[in-house]
Short mmCIF file of C-alpha atoms in Angstrom, two decimals:
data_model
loop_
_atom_site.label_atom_id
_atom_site.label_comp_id
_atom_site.label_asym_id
_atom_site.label_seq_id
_atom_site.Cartn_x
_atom_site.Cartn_y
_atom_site.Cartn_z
CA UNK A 40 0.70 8.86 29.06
CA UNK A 41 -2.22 8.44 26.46
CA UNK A 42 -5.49 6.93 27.06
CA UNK A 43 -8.44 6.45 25.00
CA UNK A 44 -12.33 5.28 26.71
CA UNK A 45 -15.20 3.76 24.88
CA UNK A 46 -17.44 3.82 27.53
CA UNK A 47 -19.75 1.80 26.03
CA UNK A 48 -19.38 -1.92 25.75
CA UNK A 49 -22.04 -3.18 23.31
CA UNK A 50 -24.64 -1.42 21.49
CA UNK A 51 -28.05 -3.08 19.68
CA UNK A 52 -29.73 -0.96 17.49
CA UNK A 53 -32.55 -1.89 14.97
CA UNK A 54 -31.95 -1.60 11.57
CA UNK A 55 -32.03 2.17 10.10
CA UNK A 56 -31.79 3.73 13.96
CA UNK A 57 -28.90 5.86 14.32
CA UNK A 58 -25.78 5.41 16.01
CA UNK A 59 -23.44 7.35 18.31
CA UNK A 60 -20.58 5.70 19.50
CA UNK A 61 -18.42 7.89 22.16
CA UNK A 62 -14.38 8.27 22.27
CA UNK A 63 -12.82 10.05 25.10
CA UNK A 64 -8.90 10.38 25.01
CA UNK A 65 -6.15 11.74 27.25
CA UNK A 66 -2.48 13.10 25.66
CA UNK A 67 -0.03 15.65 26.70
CA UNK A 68 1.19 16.11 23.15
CA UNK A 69 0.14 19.04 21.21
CA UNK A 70 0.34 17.29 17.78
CA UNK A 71 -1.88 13.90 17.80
CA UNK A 72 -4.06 12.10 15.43
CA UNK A 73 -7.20 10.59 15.97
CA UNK A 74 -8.24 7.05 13.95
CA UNK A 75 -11.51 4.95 14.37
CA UNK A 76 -10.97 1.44 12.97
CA UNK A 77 -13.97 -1.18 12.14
CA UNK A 78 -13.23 -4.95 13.30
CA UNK A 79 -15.68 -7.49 11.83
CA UNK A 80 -16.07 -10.86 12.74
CA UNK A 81 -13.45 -12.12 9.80
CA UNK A 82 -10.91 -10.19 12.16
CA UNK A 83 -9.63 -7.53 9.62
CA UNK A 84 -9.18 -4.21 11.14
CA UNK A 85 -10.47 -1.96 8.71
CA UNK A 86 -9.74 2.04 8.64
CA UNK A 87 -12.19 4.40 8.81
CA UNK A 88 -10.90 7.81 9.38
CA UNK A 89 -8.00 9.80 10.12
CA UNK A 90 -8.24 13.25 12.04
CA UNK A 91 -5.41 15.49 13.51
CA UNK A 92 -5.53 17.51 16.34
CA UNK A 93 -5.51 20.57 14.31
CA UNK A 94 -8.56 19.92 12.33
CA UNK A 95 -11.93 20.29 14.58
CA UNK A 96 -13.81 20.25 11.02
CA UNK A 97 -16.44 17.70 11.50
CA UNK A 98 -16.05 14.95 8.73
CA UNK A 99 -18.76 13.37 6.86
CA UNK A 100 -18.63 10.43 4.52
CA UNK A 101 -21.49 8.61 3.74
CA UNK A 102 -23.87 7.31 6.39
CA UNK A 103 -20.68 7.98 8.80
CA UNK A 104 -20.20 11.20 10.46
CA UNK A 105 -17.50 12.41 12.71
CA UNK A 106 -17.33 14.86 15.77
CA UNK A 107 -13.99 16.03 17.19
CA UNK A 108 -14.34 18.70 19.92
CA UNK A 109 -11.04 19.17 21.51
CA UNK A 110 -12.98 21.40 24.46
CA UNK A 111 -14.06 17.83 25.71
CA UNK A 112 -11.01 15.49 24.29
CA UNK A 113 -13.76 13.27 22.27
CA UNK A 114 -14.28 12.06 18.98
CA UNK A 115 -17.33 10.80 18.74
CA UNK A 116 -18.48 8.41 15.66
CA UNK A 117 -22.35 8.95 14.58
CA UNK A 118 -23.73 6.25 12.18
CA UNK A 119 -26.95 7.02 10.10
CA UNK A 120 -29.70 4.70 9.38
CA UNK A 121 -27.80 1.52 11.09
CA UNK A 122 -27.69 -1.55 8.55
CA UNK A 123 -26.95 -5.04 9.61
CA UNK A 124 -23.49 -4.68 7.79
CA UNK A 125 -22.18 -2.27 10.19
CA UNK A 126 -22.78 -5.03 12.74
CA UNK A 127 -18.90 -5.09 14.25
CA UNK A 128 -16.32 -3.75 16.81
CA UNK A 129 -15.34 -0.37 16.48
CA UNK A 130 -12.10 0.92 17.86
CA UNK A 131 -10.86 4.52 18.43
CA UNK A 132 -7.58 5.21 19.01
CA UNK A 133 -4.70 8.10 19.67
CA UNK A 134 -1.31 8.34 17.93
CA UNK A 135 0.63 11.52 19.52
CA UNK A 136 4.01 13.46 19.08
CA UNK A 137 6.60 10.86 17.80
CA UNK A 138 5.18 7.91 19.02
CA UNK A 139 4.61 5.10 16.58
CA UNK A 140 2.41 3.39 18.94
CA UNK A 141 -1.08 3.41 18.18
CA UNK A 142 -3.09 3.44 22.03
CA UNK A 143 -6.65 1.91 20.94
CA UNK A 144 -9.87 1.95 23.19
CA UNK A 145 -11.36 -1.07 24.70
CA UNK A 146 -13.90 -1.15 21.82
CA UNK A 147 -17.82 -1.09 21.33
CA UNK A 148 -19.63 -3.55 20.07
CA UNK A 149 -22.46 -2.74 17.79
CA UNK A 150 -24.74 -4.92 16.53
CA UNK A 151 -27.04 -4.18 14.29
CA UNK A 152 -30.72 -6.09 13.74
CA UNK A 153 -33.40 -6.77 11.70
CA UNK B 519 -9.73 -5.31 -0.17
CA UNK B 520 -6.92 -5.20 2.39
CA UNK B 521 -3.81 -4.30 1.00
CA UNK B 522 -2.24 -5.98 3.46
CA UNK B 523 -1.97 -9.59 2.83
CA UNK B 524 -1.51 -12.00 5.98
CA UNK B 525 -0.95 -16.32 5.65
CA UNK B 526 -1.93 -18.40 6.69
CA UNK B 527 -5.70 -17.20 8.42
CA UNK B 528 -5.56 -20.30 10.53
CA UNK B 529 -3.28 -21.91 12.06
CA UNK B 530 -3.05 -24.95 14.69
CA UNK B 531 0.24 -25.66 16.57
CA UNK B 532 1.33 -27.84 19.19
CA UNK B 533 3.66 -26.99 21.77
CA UNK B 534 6.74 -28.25 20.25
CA UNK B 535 6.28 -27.14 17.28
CA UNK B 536 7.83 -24.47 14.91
CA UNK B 537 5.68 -22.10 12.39
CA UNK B 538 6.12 -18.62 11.23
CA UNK B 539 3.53 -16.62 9.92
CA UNK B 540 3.85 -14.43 6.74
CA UNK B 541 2.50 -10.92 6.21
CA UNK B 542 3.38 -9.04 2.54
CA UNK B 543 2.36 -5.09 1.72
CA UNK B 544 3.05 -3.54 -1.60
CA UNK B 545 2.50 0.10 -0.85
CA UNK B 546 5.70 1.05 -0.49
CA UNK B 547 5.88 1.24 3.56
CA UNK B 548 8.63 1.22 5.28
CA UNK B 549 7.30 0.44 8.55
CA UNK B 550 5.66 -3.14 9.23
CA UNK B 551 3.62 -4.25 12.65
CA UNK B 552 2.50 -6.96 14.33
CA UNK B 553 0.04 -7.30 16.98
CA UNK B 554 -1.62 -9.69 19.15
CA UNK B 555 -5.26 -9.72 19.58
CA UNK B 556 -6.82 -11.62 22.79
CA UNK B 557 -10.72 -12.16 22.50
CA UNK B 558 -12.55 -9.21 23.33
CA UNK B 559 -9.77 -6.85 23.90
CA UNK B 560 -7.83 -4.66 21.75
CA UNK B 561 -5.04 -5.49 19.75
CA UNK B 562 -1.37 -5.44 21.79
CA UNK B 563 1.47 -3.91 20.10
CA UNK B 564 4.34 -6.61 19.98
CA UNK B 565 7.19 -5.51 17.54
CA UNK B 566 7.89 -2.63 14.86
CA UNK B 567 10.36 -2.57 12.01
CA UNK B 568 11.07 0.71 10.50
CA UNK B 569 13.19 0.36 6.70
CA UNK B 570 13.67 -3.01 7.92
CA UNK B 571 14.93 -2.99 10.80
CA UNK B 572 14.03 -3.51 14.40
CA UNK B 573 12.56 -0.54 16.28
CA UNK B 574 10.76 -1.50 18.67
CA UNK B 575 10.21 -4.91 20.75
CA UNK B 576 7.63 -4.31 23.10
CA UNK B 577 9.19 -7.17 25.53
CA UNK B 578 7.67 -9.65 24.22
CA UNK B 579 8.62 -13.31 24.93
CA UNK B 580 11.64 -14.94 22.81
CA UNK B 581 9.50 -17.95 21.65
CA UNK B 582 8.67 -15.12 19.48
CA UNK B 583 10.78 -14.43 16.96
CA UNK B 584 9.84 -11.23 14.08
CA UNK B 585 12.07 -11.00 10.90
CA UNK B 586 12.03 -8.51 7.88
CA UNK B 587 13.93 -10.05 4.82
CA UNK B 588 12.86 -6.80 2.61
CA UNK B 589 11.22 -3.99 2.40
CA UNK B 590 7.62 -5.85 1.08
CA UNK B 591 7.61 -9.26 3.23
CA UNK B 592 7.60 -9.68 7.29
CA UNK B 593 7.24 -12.94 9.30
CA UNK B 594 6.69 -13.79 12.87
CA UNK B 595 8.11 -16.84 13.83
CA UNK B 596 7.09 -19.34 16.78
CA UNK B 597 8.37 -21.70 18.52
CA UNK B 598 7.58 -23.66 21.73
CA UNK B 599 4.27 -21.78 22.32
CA UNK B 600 2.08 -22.01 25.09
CA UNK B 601 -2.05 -22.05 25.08
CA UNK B 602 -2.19 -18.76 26.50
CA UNK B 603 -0.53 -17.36 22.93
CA UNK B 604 -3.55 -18.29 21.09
CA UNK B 605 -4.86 -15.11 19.44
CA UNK B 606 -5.26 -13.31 16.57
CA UNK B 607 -2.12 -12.25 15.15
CA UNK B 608 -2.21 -8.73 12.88
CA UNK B 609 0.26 -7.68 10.67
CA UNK B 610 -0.06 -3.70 10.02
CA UNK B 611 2.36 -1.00 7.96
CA UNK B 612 2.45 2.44 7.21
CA UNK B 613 4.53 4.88 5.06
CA UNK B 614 6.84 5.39 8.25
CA UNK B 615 6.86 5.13 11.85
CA UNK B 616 5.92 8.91 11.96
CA UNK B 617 2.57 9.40 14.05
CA UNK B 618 0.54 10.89 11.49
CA UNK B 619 0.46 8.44 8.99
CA UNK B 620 -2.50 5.84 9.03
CA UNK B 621 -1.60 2.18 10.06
CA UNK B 622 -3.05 -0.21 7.87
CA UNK B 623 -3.85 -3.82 8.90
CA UNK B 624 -4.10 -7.29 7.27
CA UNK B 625 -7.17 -9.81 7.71
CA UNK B 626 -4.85 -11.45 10.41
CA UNK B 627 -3.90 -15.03 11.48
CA UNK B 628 -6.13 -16.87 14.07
CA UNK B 629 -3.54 -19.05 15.94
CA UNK B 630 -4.44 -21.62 18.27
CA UNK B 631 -1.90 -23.37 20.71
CA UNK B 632 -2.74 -26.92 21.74
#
């Protein structure tokens, strides 16, 4: 069975503090990807990143940063200099072997202040 | 901009009544998704058509009826709901069903059961 935790609810952060939000996942498959999907308030889940479990490069893009260790089964999501836009639910989430079912986290809420 | 394009956003329905909601992709996937998103929880996996046809059905109720009349176009239709099916509703595809390709989502319909 799969499992992803996002131990942490709900975030607040003042504007231009960084980030860290923490993903913890469970698989018996050797071959799995990794997503983290953004959900604002409109609903839209957008995509963020894709990472399989054969890459431990981190990933960079932007004011987002990415750290997969598979030593401690996380992939944790690091946001630079917060802005108010990045106010939203984030979602990680586990896709393994041949399953075409995506297992998502419970989701942290971040928001993001003046 | 999602490429994923969902109608209608919002959507009221009594009981007795009968409505299907439309999702359309033009990226060539073959595989098309929808989920159902309760407030603060994740989205729910509910059915998955892979070159159009059913793959998965992720027993969910037969009041709930998917259907994939090509390769571009997916609806979900509904029919004697109850209150408890009021959610957001996400349409989603991908290039296949295979796990390591990245499921993209629509902006969703918000349905509400009265």
């Amino acid at each position: 069975a799969q499992k992803v935790t996002q131990a942490q609810t709900e975030i607040s952060v003042v504007e231009k503090e960084d980030v860290t939000l923490d993903c913890v996942y469970e698989t018996r498959d050797t071959t799995y990807y990794l997503f983290w999907y953004k959900q604002p308030p409109s609903g839209e889940l957008v995509f963020l990143i894709r990472r399989n479990s054969f890459d431990e490069q981190n990933e960079i893009s932007g004011r987002y940063s990415w750290n997969f260790q598979k030593s401690t089964s996380s992939f944790n999501f690091t946001i630079t200099a917060s802005q108010v836009v990045d106010s939203a639910v984030y979602f990680c989430a586990l896709r393994g072997g041949t399953a075409s079912k995506l297992t998502f986290g419970t989701g942290t809420r971040l928001q993001v202040t003046l | 901009d999602t490429e994923v394009t969902q109608t209608p956003k919002h959507l009221v329905m009594g009981m007795t009544n009968k409505k299907s909601l439309k999702c359309e992709q033009h990226m060539g996937h073959r595989a098309m998704y929808w989920y159902k998103q309760k407030a603060k929880k994740p989205p729910e996996l509910m059915f998955v058509y892979s070159y159009e046809k059913l793959s998965i059905n992720e027993s969910v109720p037969s009041r709930f009826s998917p259907e994939c009349p090509n390769s571009s176009l997916l609806n979900l239709h509904l029919h004697a709901l109850q209150p408890e099916d009021s959610a957001l509703y996400l349409c989603a595809s991908s290039q296949d069903q295979s796990s390591g390709n990245t499921i993209y989502f629509g902006e969703g319909s918000w349905l509400t059961v009265v």
